[in-house]
Amino acid sequence: MSKILNEFLSSNLQDLKDNGLYNEINVVRGANGPVIDIDGEALINLSSNNYLGLATDELLKKAAKDTIDSHGVGAGAVRTINGTLDVHVELEETLAKFKGTEAAVAFQSGFNCNMAAIQGVMDKEDAILSDELNHASIIDGCRLSRAKIIRVNHSDMDDLRKKAREATESGQFKKVMYITDGVFSMDGDVAKLPEIVEIAKAFDLITYVDDAHGSGVMGKGAGTVKHFGLEKEVDIQMGTLSKAIGVVGGYIAGTQDLVDYLKVAARPFLFSTSLTPGDTKAINEAVKMLMASTELHDRLWENGDYLKKGLETLGFNIGNSETPITPCIIGDEKTTQAFSKRLMEEGVYAKSIVFPTVPRGTGRVRNMPTAAHTKEMLDEALEIYEKVGKELNVIS
Ligand SMILES: Cc1ncc(COP(=O)(O)O)c(C=O)c1O
């Protein structure tokens, strides 16, 4: 065993623990619903991305089981060899309808989508303007593309306009892209897409929206781009199938040419085995459900508004969220972790999120209410928040 590696690992782990940055991972026994079992304790779960409660939906479970019976448990190969199944094609047709685009292509994860599409389209002769609070998978996808990365201040349209002008007028780049989360996952604010599209038109920017937290949540379920009616204006829409959709995977939606090109150029499509048939069918059912009814979406927003109002009234700093994502911003990392630990002891599972997921000094407990929570669960959570908040002097 390498001595250098062992020293590197132990000193870094110790350093993280000393600074309150080491994340203890809990094991959930059984299903990931609004109440979960951790170490035999039933906890109100405010930590999942299971926005609509679909992760445990009976219809989806049946669709997955039936498809396992008819198609088996694995896709067998990468898509280009013989891993493209009839259920993949069916799903992609549903996704294109859902997003209002010509076509869509599914990937094994949302993370993979950003590896696939950013690197597939951008190259070292290009530049990518990227919001400074973009998700890690966007950052990694940008790095992988070898394009010049230009950070843009968070949702700052003057900064975007200035940097778009500089990049395009420099004549140094063949293509320039602006990439942004549709809904910012740690704060719950929404990208200013109408202004972004206007700036993109002025400077011929390629627009790319990662709607991992917008799909199922914004636009009556169809996402942030549809919320603003910009399906024909945004070039590349990415979404996950692991959050509101409740299963796993991701997709890119756009023109037929974009999708055709990614199928020959995107490395996770070419070199990683495709989504399992059971998951694919369950996803298809979930998307069809969202297209048929806004009931779950409406319940999610009702619960989100209720929790937000309750936490704000108690005196918590919930930032500028415009969606059900409700951070309680504590600041100091160690206090944030202590706060989350006490919540858990009292019966609420709301994980602390600290650097490097969010900037240093902005540690938070992020609450993710879902359509599956009852008012009683949310009231109980609020009582616990009040008790722990006062105990740790986070609220007065
Ligand atoms: C904005 C954003 N993009 C991409 C991803 C990755 O999605 P997945 O978990 O499906 O790989 C996430 C997940 O947290 C996300 O929040």
GROMACS .gro file of C-alpha atoms and ligand atoms in nm:
model
  412
    1MET     CA    1   0.000   0.000   0.000
    2SER     CA    2   0.126   0.348  -0.084
    3LYS     CA    3   0.251   0.542   0.221
    4ILE     CA    4   0.200   0.873   0.041
    5LEU     CA    5  -0.164   0.790  -0.035
    6ASN     CA    6  -0.233   0.681   0.323
    7GLU     CA    7  -0.082   1.002   0.461
    8PHE     CA    8  -0.275   1.212   0.210
    9LEU     CA    9  -0.606   1.046   0.300
   10SER     CA   10  -0.568   1.053   0.679
   11SER     CA   11  -0.445   1.412   0.697
   12ASN     CA   12  -0.722   1.537   0.467
   13LEU     CA   13  -0.994   1.347   0.653
   14GLN     CA   14  -0.870   1.485   0.985
   15ASP     CA   15  -0.857   1.836   0.843
   16LEU     CA   16  -1.218   1.812   0.720
   17LYS     CA   17  -1.334   1.678   1.057
   18ASP     CA   18  -1.149   1.954   1.247
   19ASN     CA   19  -1.320   2.219   1.033
   20GLY     CA   20  -1.672   2.079   1.050
   21LEU     CA   21  -1.663   1.990   0.681
   22TYR     CA   22  -1.677   1.612   0.705
   23ASN     CA   23  -2.012   1.475   0.598
   24GLU     CA   24  -2.144   1.180   0.800
   25ILE     CA   25  -2.355   0.965   0.566
   26ASN     CA   26  -2.669   0.811   0.716
   27VAL     CA   27  -2.826   0.490   0.591
   28VAL     CA   28  -3.200   0.500   0.518
   29ARG     CA   29  -3.369   0.166   0.586
   30GLY     CA   30  -3.646   0.100   0.338
   31ALA     CA   31  -3.817   0.349   0.112
   32ASN     CA   32  -3.729   0.716   0.071
   33GLY     CA   33  -4.065   0.875   0.155
   34PRO     CA   34  -4.182   1.178   0.358
   35VAL     CA   35  -4.095   0.984   0.675
   36ILE     CA   36  -3.779   0.773   0.675
   37ASP     CA   37  -3.617   0.522   0.906
   38ILE     CA   38  -3.261   0.594   1.011
   39ASP     CA   39  -3.118   0.370   1.283
   40GLY     CA   40  -3.469   0.262   1.382
   41GLU     CA   41  -3.592   0.622   1.429
   42ALA     CA   42  -3.882   0.755   1.218
   43LEU     CA   43  -3.780   1.100   1.094
   44ILE     CA   44  -3.970   1.363   0.893
   45ASN     CA   45  -3.768   1.372   0.575
   46LEU     CA   46  -3.689   1.721   0.447
   47SER     CA   47  -3.376   1.620   0.259
   48SER     CA   48  -3.481   1.437  -0.055
   49ASN     CA   49  -3.530   1.567  -0.408
   50ASN     CA   50  -3.836   1.344  -0.438
   51TYR     CA   51  -4.048   1.657  -0.499
   52LEU     CA   52  -4.364   1.483  -0.612
   53GLY     CA   53  -4.334   1.172  -0.398
   54LEU     CA   54  -4.300   0.957  -0.710
   55ALA     CA   55  -4.004   0.753  -0.579
   56THR     CA   56  -4.252   0.524  -0.405
   57ASP     CA   57  -4.550   0.557  -0.640
   58GLU     CA   58  -4.744   0.230  -0.685
   59LEU     CA   59  -4.811   0.278  -1.057
   60LEU     CA   60  -4.442   0.342  -1.125
   61LYS     CA   61  -4.337   0.044  -0.917
   62LYS     CA   62  -4.572  -0.177  -1.117
   63ALA     CA   63  -4.446  -0.038  -1.448
   64ALA     CA   64  -4.088  -0.116  -1.343
   65LYS     CA   65  -4.175  -0.469  -1.225
   66ASP     CA   66  -4.373  -0.555  -1.540
   67THR     CA   67  -4.089  -0.429  -1.759
   68ILE     CA   68  -3.835  -0.632  -1.566
   69ASP     CA   69  -4.053  -0.934  -1.646
   70SER     CA   70  -4.070  -0.850  -2.016
   71HIS     CA   71  -3.720  -0.699  -2.073
   72GLY     CA   72  -3.496  -0.817  -1.789
   73VAL     CA   73  -3.301  -0.608  -1.539
   74GLY     CA   74  -3.026  -0.464  -1.758
   75ALA     CA   75  -3.002  -0.298  -2.099
   76GLY     CA   76  -2.709  -0.521  -2.189
   77ALA     CA   77  -2.485  -0.273  -2.370
   78VAL     CA   78  -2.414   0.086  -2.457
   79ARG     CA   79  -2.680   0.248  -2.678
   80THR     CA   80  -2.482   0.231  -3.005
   81ILE     CA   81  -2.399  -0.139  -2.979
   82ASN     CA   82  -2.728  -0.299  -2.882
   83GLY     CA   83  -2.838  -0.110  -2.574
   84THR     CA   84  -3.110   0.099  -2.740
   85LEU     CA   85  -3.435  -0.070  -2.637
   86ASP     CA   86  -3.789   0.002  -2.751
   87VAL     CA   87  -3.856   0.150  -2.404
   88HIS     CA   88  -3.572   0.403  -2.451
   89VAL     CA   89  -3.719   0.520  -2.780
   90GLU     CA   90  -4.067   0.543  -2.626
   91LEU     CA   91  -3.930   0.747  -2.333
   92GLU     CA   92  -3.745   0.989  -2.559
   93GLU     CA   93  -4.060   1.056  -2.760
   94THR     CA   94  -4.249   1.126  -2.436
   95LEU     CA   95  -3.970   1.356  -2.311
   96ALA     CA   96  -3.970   1.562  -2.631
   97LYS     CA   97  -4.347   1.614  -2.598
   98PHE     CA   98  -4.304   1.700  -2.228
   99LYS     CA   99  -4.040   1.964  -2.299
  100GLY     CA  100  -4.196   2.098  -2.620
  101THR     CA  101  -3.887   2.024  -2.830
  102GLU     CA  102  -3.824   1.836  -3.155
  103ALA     CA  103  -3.634   1.557  -2.982
  104ALA     CA  104  -3.475   1.432  -2.660
  105VAL     CA  105  -3.210   1.183  -2.558
  106ALA     CA  106  -3.193   1.005  -2.221
  107PHE     CA  107  -2.876   0.943  -2.019
  108GLN     CA  108  -2.794   0.733  -1.713
  109SER     CA  109  -2.784   1.033  -1.478
  110GLY     CA  110  -2.826   1.406  -1.473
  111PHE     CA  111  -2.455   1.434  -1.398
  112ASN     CA  112  -2.380   1.235  -1.713
  113CYS     CA  113  -2.598   1.468  -1.920
  114ASN     CA  114  -2.376   1.760  -1.835
  115MET     CA  115  -2.064   1.556  -1.907
  116ALA     CA  116  -2.219   1.453  -2.238
  117ALA     CA  117  -2.378   1.764  -2.378
  118ILE     CA  118  -2.135   2.037  -2.271
  119GLN     CA  119  -1.835   1.844  -2.390
  120GLY     CA  120  -2.024   1.718  -2.695
  121VAL     CA  121  -2.099   2.067  -2.820
  122MET     CA  122  -1.811   2.282  -2.691
  123ASP     CA  123  -1.441   2.256  -2.763
  124LYS     CA  124  -1.108   2.419  -2.683
  125GLU     CA  125  -1.163   2.695  -2.939
  126ASP     CA  126  -1.484   2.800  -2.761
  127ALA     CA  127  -1.581   2.991  -2.447
  128ILE     CA  128  -1.846   2.915  -2.185
  129LEU     CA  129  -2.000   3.189  -1.974
  130SER     CA  130  -2.112   3.011  -1.657
  131ASP     CA  131  -2.312   3.140  -1.360
  132GLU     CA  132  -2.090   3.127  -1.052
  133LEU     CA  133  -2.346   2.921  -0.856
  134ASN     CA  134  -2.391   2.652  -1.121
  135HIS     CA  135  -2.402   2.290  -1.008
  136ALA     CA  136  -2.080   2.086  -0.982
  137SER     CA  137  -2.177   1.872  -1.282
  138ILE     CA  138  -2.193   2.183  -1.500
  139ILE     CA  139  -1.854   2.293  -1.374
  140ASP     CA  140  -1.706   1.951  -1.449
  141GLY     CA  141  -1.874   1.933  -1.791
  142CYS     CA  142  -1.728   2.274  -1.876
  143ARG     CA  143  -1.380   2.164  -1.765
  144LEU     CA  144  -1.404   1.848  -1.970
  145SER     CA  145  -1.489   2.045  -2.284
  146ARG     CA  146  -1.156   2.236  -2.260
  147ALA     CA  147  -1.339   2.556  -2.356
  148LYS     CA  148  -1.237   2.878  -2.178
  149ILE     CA  149  -1.460   2.911  -1.873
  150ILE     CA  150  -1.572   3.264  -1.786
  151ARG     CA  151  -1.750   3.293  -1.452
  152VAL     CA  152  -2.048   3.527  -1.447
  153ASN     CA  153  -2.169   3.683  -1.121
  154HIS     CA  154  -2.478   3.506  -0.996
  155SER     CA  155  -2.785   3.605  -1.200
  156ASP     CA  156  -2.617   3.939  -1.279
  157MET     CA  157  -2.744   4.037  -1.624
  158ASP     CA  158  -2.513   4.340  -1.653
  159ASP     CA  159  -2.214   4.116  -1.588
  160LEU     CA  160  -2.343   3.863  -1.842
  161ARG     CA  161  -2.392   4.132  -2.107
  162LYS     CA  162  -2.045   4.276  -2.044
  163LYS     CA  163  -1.870   3.939  -2.055
  164ALA     CA  164  -2.072   3.821  -2.358
  165ARG     CA  165  -1.965   4.137  -2.542
  166GLU     CA  166  -1.598   4.094  -2.444
  167ALA     CA  167  -1.596   3.726  -2.543
  168THR     CA  168  -1.767   3.772  -2.879
  169GLU     CA  169  -1.584   4.093  -2.974
  170SER     CA  170  -1.244   3.944  -2.886
  171GLY     CA  171  -1.268   3.724  -3.196
  172GLN     CA  172  -1.084   3.453  -3.001
  173PHE     CA  173  -1.367   3.201  -2.984
  174LYS     CA  174  -1.556   3.003  -3.246
  175LYS     CA  175  -1.866   2.959  -3.029
  176VAL     CA  176  -1.977   3.113  -2.700
  177MET     CA  177  -2.227   2.946  -2.466
  178TYR     CA  178  -2.412   3.073  -2.162
  179ILE     CA  179  -2.497   2.799  -1.918
  180THR     CA  180  -2.712   2.824  -1.609
  181ASP     CA  181  -2.918   2.623  -1.364
  182GLY     CA  182  -3.291   2.684  -1.426
  183VAL     CA  183  -3.354   2.666  -1.052
  184PHE     CA  184  -3.049   2.707  -0.829
  185SER     CA  185  -3.041   2.401  -0.609
  186MET     CA  186  -2.895   2.547  -0.292
  187ASP     CA  187  -3.095   2.872  -0.282
  188GLY     CA  188  -3.413   2.794  -0.480
  189ASP     CA  189  -3.397   3.109  -0.694
  190VAL     CA  190  -3.485   3.099  -1.065
  191ALA     CA  191  -3.262   3.198  -1.358
  192LYS     CA  192  -3.369   3.517  -1.538
  193LEU     CA  193  -3.436   3.336  -1.861
  194PRO     CA  194  -3.621   3.609  -2.056
  195GLU     CA  195  -3.326   3.849  -2.011
  196ILE     CA  196  -3.077   3.569  -2.075
  197VAL     CA  197  -3.246   3.485  -2.405
  198GLU     CA  198  -3.246   3.851  -2.506
  199ILE     CA  199  -2.872   3.883  -2.433
  200ALA     CA  200  -2.804   3.553  -2.610
  201LYS     CA  201  -2.980   3.682  -2.922
  202ALA     CA  202  -2.778   4.004  -2.918
  203PHE     CA  203  -2.445   3.818  -2.901
  204ASP     CA  204  -2.538   3.488  -3.071
  205LEU     CA  205  -2.475   3.285  -2.756
  206ILE     CA  206  -2.572   2.920  -2.733
  207THR     CA  207  -2.813   2.888  -2.438
  208TYR     CA  208  -2.801   2.585  -2.207
  209VAL     CA  209  -3.038   2.545  -1.911
  210ASP     CA  210  -2.985   2.272  -1.650
  211ASP     CA  211  -3.336   2.223  -1.518
  212ALA     CA  212  -3.263   1.946  -1.268
  213HIS     CA  213  -3.466   2.126  -1.000
  214GLY     CA  214  -3.712   2.290  -1.239
  215SER     CA  215  -3.861   1.987  -1.414
  216GLY     CA  216  -4.176   1.874  -1.232
  217VAL     CA  217  -4.164   2.191  -1.025
  218MET     CA  218  -4.178   2.496  -1.255
  219GLY     CA  219  -4.405   2.559  -1.555
  220LYS     CA  220  -4.688   2.344  -1.413
  221GLY     CA  221  -4.439   2.058  -1.414
  222ALA     CA  222  -4.281   2.104  -1.756
  223GLY     CA  223  -3.987   2.309  -1.628
  224THR     CA  224  -3.839   2.655  -1.610
  225VAL     CA  225  -3.801   2.705  -1.984
  226LYS     CA  226  -4.169   2.628  -2.041
  227HIS     CA  227  -4.259   2.846  -1.739
  228PHE     CA  228  -4.126   3.142  -1.938
  229GLY     CA  229  -4.260   3.009  -2.274
  230LEU     CA  230  -3.908   2.990  -2.417
  231GLU     CA  231  -3.903   2.633  -2.558
  232LYS     CA  232  -3.824   2.766  -2.906
  233GLU     CA  233  -3.554   3.004  -2.781
  234VAL     CA  234  -3.335   2.796  -2.548
  235ASP     CA  235  -3.096   2.575  -2.745
  236ILE     CA  236  -3.025   2.302  -2.493
  237GLN     CA  237  -3.250   2.191  -2.207
  238MET     CA  238  -3.114   1.940  -1.960
  239GLY     CA  239  -3.324   1.773  -1.692
  240THR     CA  240  -3.294   1.495  -1.439
  241LEU     CA  241  -3.519   1.193  -1.400
  242SER     CA  242  -3.395   1.136  -1.045
  243LYS     CA  243  -3.563   1.425  -0.861
  244ALA     CA  244  -3.927   1.520  -0.933
  245ILE     CA  245  -3.959   1.227  -1.173
  246GLY     CA  246  -3.858   1.000  -0.885
  247VAL     CA  247  -3.640   0.740  -1.059
  248VAL     CA  248  -3.289   0.791  -1.200
  249GLY     CA  249  -3.127   0.935  -1.513
  250GLY     CA  250  -3.136   1.254  -1.712
  251TYR     CA  251  -3.211   1.391  -2.058
  252ILE     CA  252  -3.115   1.653  -2.307
  253ALA     CA  253  -3.396   1.808  -2.509
  254GLY     CA  254  -3.360   2.032  -2.814
  255THR     CA  255  -3.358   2.013  -3.191
  256GLN     CA  256  -3.342   1.685  -3.381
  257ASP     CA  257  -2.994   1.783  -3.503
  258LEU     CA  258  -2.872   1.839  -3.146
  259VAL     CA  259  -2.998   1.499  -3.037
  260ASP     CA  260  -2.863   1.325  -3.351
  261TYR     CA  261  -2.525   1.485  -3.291
  262LEU     CA  262  -2.509   1.389  -2.922
  263LYS     CA  263  -2.582   1.031  -3.020
  264VAL     CA  264  -2.259   1.024  -3.220
  265ALA     CA  265  -2.045   1.261  -3.013
  266ALA     CA  266  -2.143   1.240  -2.645
  267ARG     CA  267  -1.906   1.012  -2.460
  268PRO     CA  268  -2.143   0.893  -2.183
  269PHE     CA  269  -2.387   0.790  -2.461
  270LEU     CA  270  -2.116   0.608  -2.654
  271PHE     CA  271  -1.923   0.450  -2.370
  272SER     CA  272  -2.160   0.381  -2.080
  273THR     CA  273  -2.441   0.125  -2.063
  274SER     CA  274  -2.790   0.270  -2.104
  275LEU     CA  275  -3.067   0.310  -1.846
  276THR     CA  276  -3.219  -0.015  -1.719
  277PRO     CA  277  -3.549  -0.115  -1.886
  278GLY     CA  278  -3.751  -0.114  -1.562
  279ASP     CA  279  -3.633   0.236  -1.469
  280THR     CA  280  -3.697   0.358  -1.822
  281LYS     CA  281  -4.058   0.241  -1.820
  282ALA     CA  282  -4.121   0.384  -1.472
  283ILE     CA  283  -3.981   0.720  -1.589
  284ASN     CA  284  -4.205   0.714  -1.894
  285GLU     CA  285  -4.510   0.658  -1.673
  286ALA     CA  286  -4.403   0.940  -1.439
  287VAL     CA  287  -4.360   1.189  -1.722
  288LYS     CA  288  -4.697   1.092  -1.870
  289MET     CA  289  -4.853   1.139  -1.526
  290LEU     CA  290  -4.710   1.493  -1.503
  291MET     CA  291  -4.840   1.576  -1.848
  292ALA     CA  292  -5.189   1.452  -1.760
  293SER     CA  293  -5.238   1.628  -1.426
  294THR     CA  294  -5.092   1.910  -1.215
  295GLU     CA  295  -5.230   1.767  -0.890
  296LEU     CA  296  -4.894   1.659  -0.745
  297HIS     CA  297  -4.727   1.978  -0.865
  298ASP     CA  298  -4.996   2.191  -0.697
  299ARG     CA  299  -4.965   1.997  -0.370
  300LEU     CA  300  -4.587   2.042  -0.376
  301TRP     CA  301  -4.621   2.420  -0.407
  302GLU     CA  302  -4.886   2.433  -0.136
  303ASN     CA  303  -4.656   2.244   0.102
  304GLY     CA  304  -4.355   2.452  -0.002
  305ASP     CA  305  -4.537   2.780   0.064
  306TYR     CA  306  -4.663   2.651   0.400
  307LEU     CA  307  -4.319   2.547   0.524
  308LYS     CA  308  -4.154   2.863   0.398
  309LYS     CA  309  -4.404   3.088   0.567
  310GLY     CA  310  -4.370   2.889   0.890
  311LEU     CA  311  -3.990   2.906   0.897
  312GLU     CA  312  -3.984   3.274   0.808
  313THR     CA  313  -4.235   3.354   1.082
  314LEU     CA  314  -4.011   3.173   1.330
  315GLY     CA  315  -3.730   3.410   1.229
  316PHE     CA  316  -3.510   3.188   1.012
  317ASN     CA  317  -3.313   3.336   0.722
  318ILE     CA  318  -3.461   3.150   0.424
  319GLY     CA  319  -3.275   3.352   0.160
  320ASN     CA  320  -3.439   3.439  -0.171
  321SER     CA  321  -3.601   3.114  -0.273
  322GLU     CA  322  -3.873   3.138  -0.539
  323THR     CA  323  -3.945   2.763  -0.537
  324PRO     CA  324  -4.023   2.494  -0.278
  325ILE     CA  325  -3.648   2.463  -0.200
  326THR     CA  326  -3.622   2.628   0.143
  327PRO     CA  327  -3.277   2.688   0.287
  328CYS     CA  328  -3.231   2.795   0.649
  329ILE     CA  329  -2.905   2.982   0.620
  330ILE     CA  330  -2.705   2.951   0.940
  331GLY     CA  331  -2.359   3.067   0.822
  332ASP     CA  332  -2.089   2.907   1.034
  333GLU     CA  333  -2.019   2.546   0.930
  334LYS     CA  334  -1.991   2.395   1.278
  335THR     CA  335  -2.314   2.559   1.401
  336THR     CA  336  -2.487   2.440   1.083
  337GLN     CA  337  -2.381   2.083   1.147
  338ALA     CA  338  -2.477   2.101   1.516
  339PHE     CA  339  -2.816   2.242   1.416
  340SER     CA  340  -2.883   1.961   1.170
  341LYS     CA  341  -2.771   1.702   1.426
  342ARG     CA  342  -3.010   1.839   1.690
  343LEU     CA  343  -3.297   1.847   1.437
  344MET     CA  344  -3.232   1.482   1.369
  345GLU     CA  345  -3.229   1.394   1.740
  346GLU     CA  346  -3.566   1.566   1.770
  347GLY     CA  347  -3.718   1.391   1.465
  348VAL     CA  348  -3.646   1.600   1.152
  349TYR     CA  349  -3.404   1.488   0.886
  350ALA     CA  350  -3.271   1.802   0.717
  351LYS     CA  351  -2.907   1.769   0.622
  352SER     CA  352  -2.653   2.041   0.667
  353ILE     CA  353  -2.496   2.167   0.348
  354VAL     CA  354  -2.158   2.331   0.383
  355PHE     CA  355  -1.849   2.418   0.177
  356PRO     CA  356  -1.760   2.302  -0.091
  357THR     CA  357  -2.126   2.251  -0.192
  358VAL     CA  358  -2.197   2.614  -0.096
  359PRO     CA  359  -1.949   2.901  -0.042
  360ARG     CA  360  -1.767   2.911   0.296
  361GLY     CA  361  -1.960   3.091   0.569
  362THR     CA  362  -2.300   3.022   0.408
  363GLY     CA  363  -2.367   2.683   0.569
  364ARG     CA  364  -2.733   2.593   0.564
  365VAL     CA  365  -2.988   2.332   0.641
  366ARG     CA  366  -3.180   2.282   0.319
  367ASN     CA  367  -3.545   2.182   0.342
  368MET     CA  368  -3.709   2.003   0.054
  369PRO     CA  369  -4.083   1.975   0.117
  370THR     CA  370  -4.261   1.735  -0.117
  371ALA     CA  371  -4.613   1.664  -0.238
  372ALA     CA  372  -4.611   1.357  -0.012
  373HIS     CA  373  -4.581   1.551   0.317
  374THR     CA  374  -4.898   1.608   0.519
  375LYS     CA  375  -4.971   1.935   0.701
  376GLU     CA  376  -4.930   1.745   1.031
  377MET     CA  377  -4.577   1.643   0.935
  378LEU     CA  378  -4.488   1.999   0.841
  379ASP     CA  379  -4.638   2.138   1.165
  380GLU     CA  380  -4.439   1.888   1.369
  381ALA     CA  381  -4.122   1.983   1.179
  382LEU     CA  382  -4.186   2.354   1.246
  383GLU     CA  383  -4.226   2.290   1.621
  384ILE     CA  384  -3.892   2.110   1.623
  385TYR     CA  385  -3.730   2.390   1.423
  386GLU     CA  386  -3.852   2.643   1.680
  387LYS     CA  387  -3.720   2.441   1.973
  388VAL     CA  388  -3.376   2.372   1.819
  389GLY     CA  389  -3.344   2.721   1.670
  390LYS     CA  390  -3.393   2.882   2.013
  391GLU     CA  391  -3.166   2.631   2.184
  392LEU     CA  392  -2.876   2.708   1.946
  393ASN     CA  393  -2.949   3.082   1.932
  394VAL     CA  394  -3.014   3.071   1.558
  395ILE     CA  395  -3.347   3.246   1.619
  396SER     CA  396  -3.450   3.452   1.920
  397LIG     C1  397  -2.847   2.140  -1.101
  397LIG     C2  398  -2.814   1.993  -1.104
  397LIG     N1  399  -2.768   1.939  -1.216
  397LIG     C3  400  -2.738   1.808  -1.224
  397LIG     C4  401  -2.752   1.725  -1.115
  397LIG     C5  402  -2.717   1.580  -1.126
  397LIG     O1  403  -2.832   1.503  -1.138
  397LIG     P1  404  -2.835   1.348  -1.100
  397LIG     O2  405  -2.842   1.337  -0.953
  397LIG     O3  406  -2.958   1.297  -1.169
  397LIG     O4  407  -2.711   1.288  -1.157
  397LIG     C6  408  -2.801   1.777  -0.996
  397LIG     C7  409  -2.816   1.688  -0.878
  397LIG     O5  410  -2.810   1.726  -0.765
  397LIG     C8  411  -2.833   1.915  -0.988
  397LIG     O6  412  -2.880   1.969  -0.876
   0.00000   0.00000   0.00000
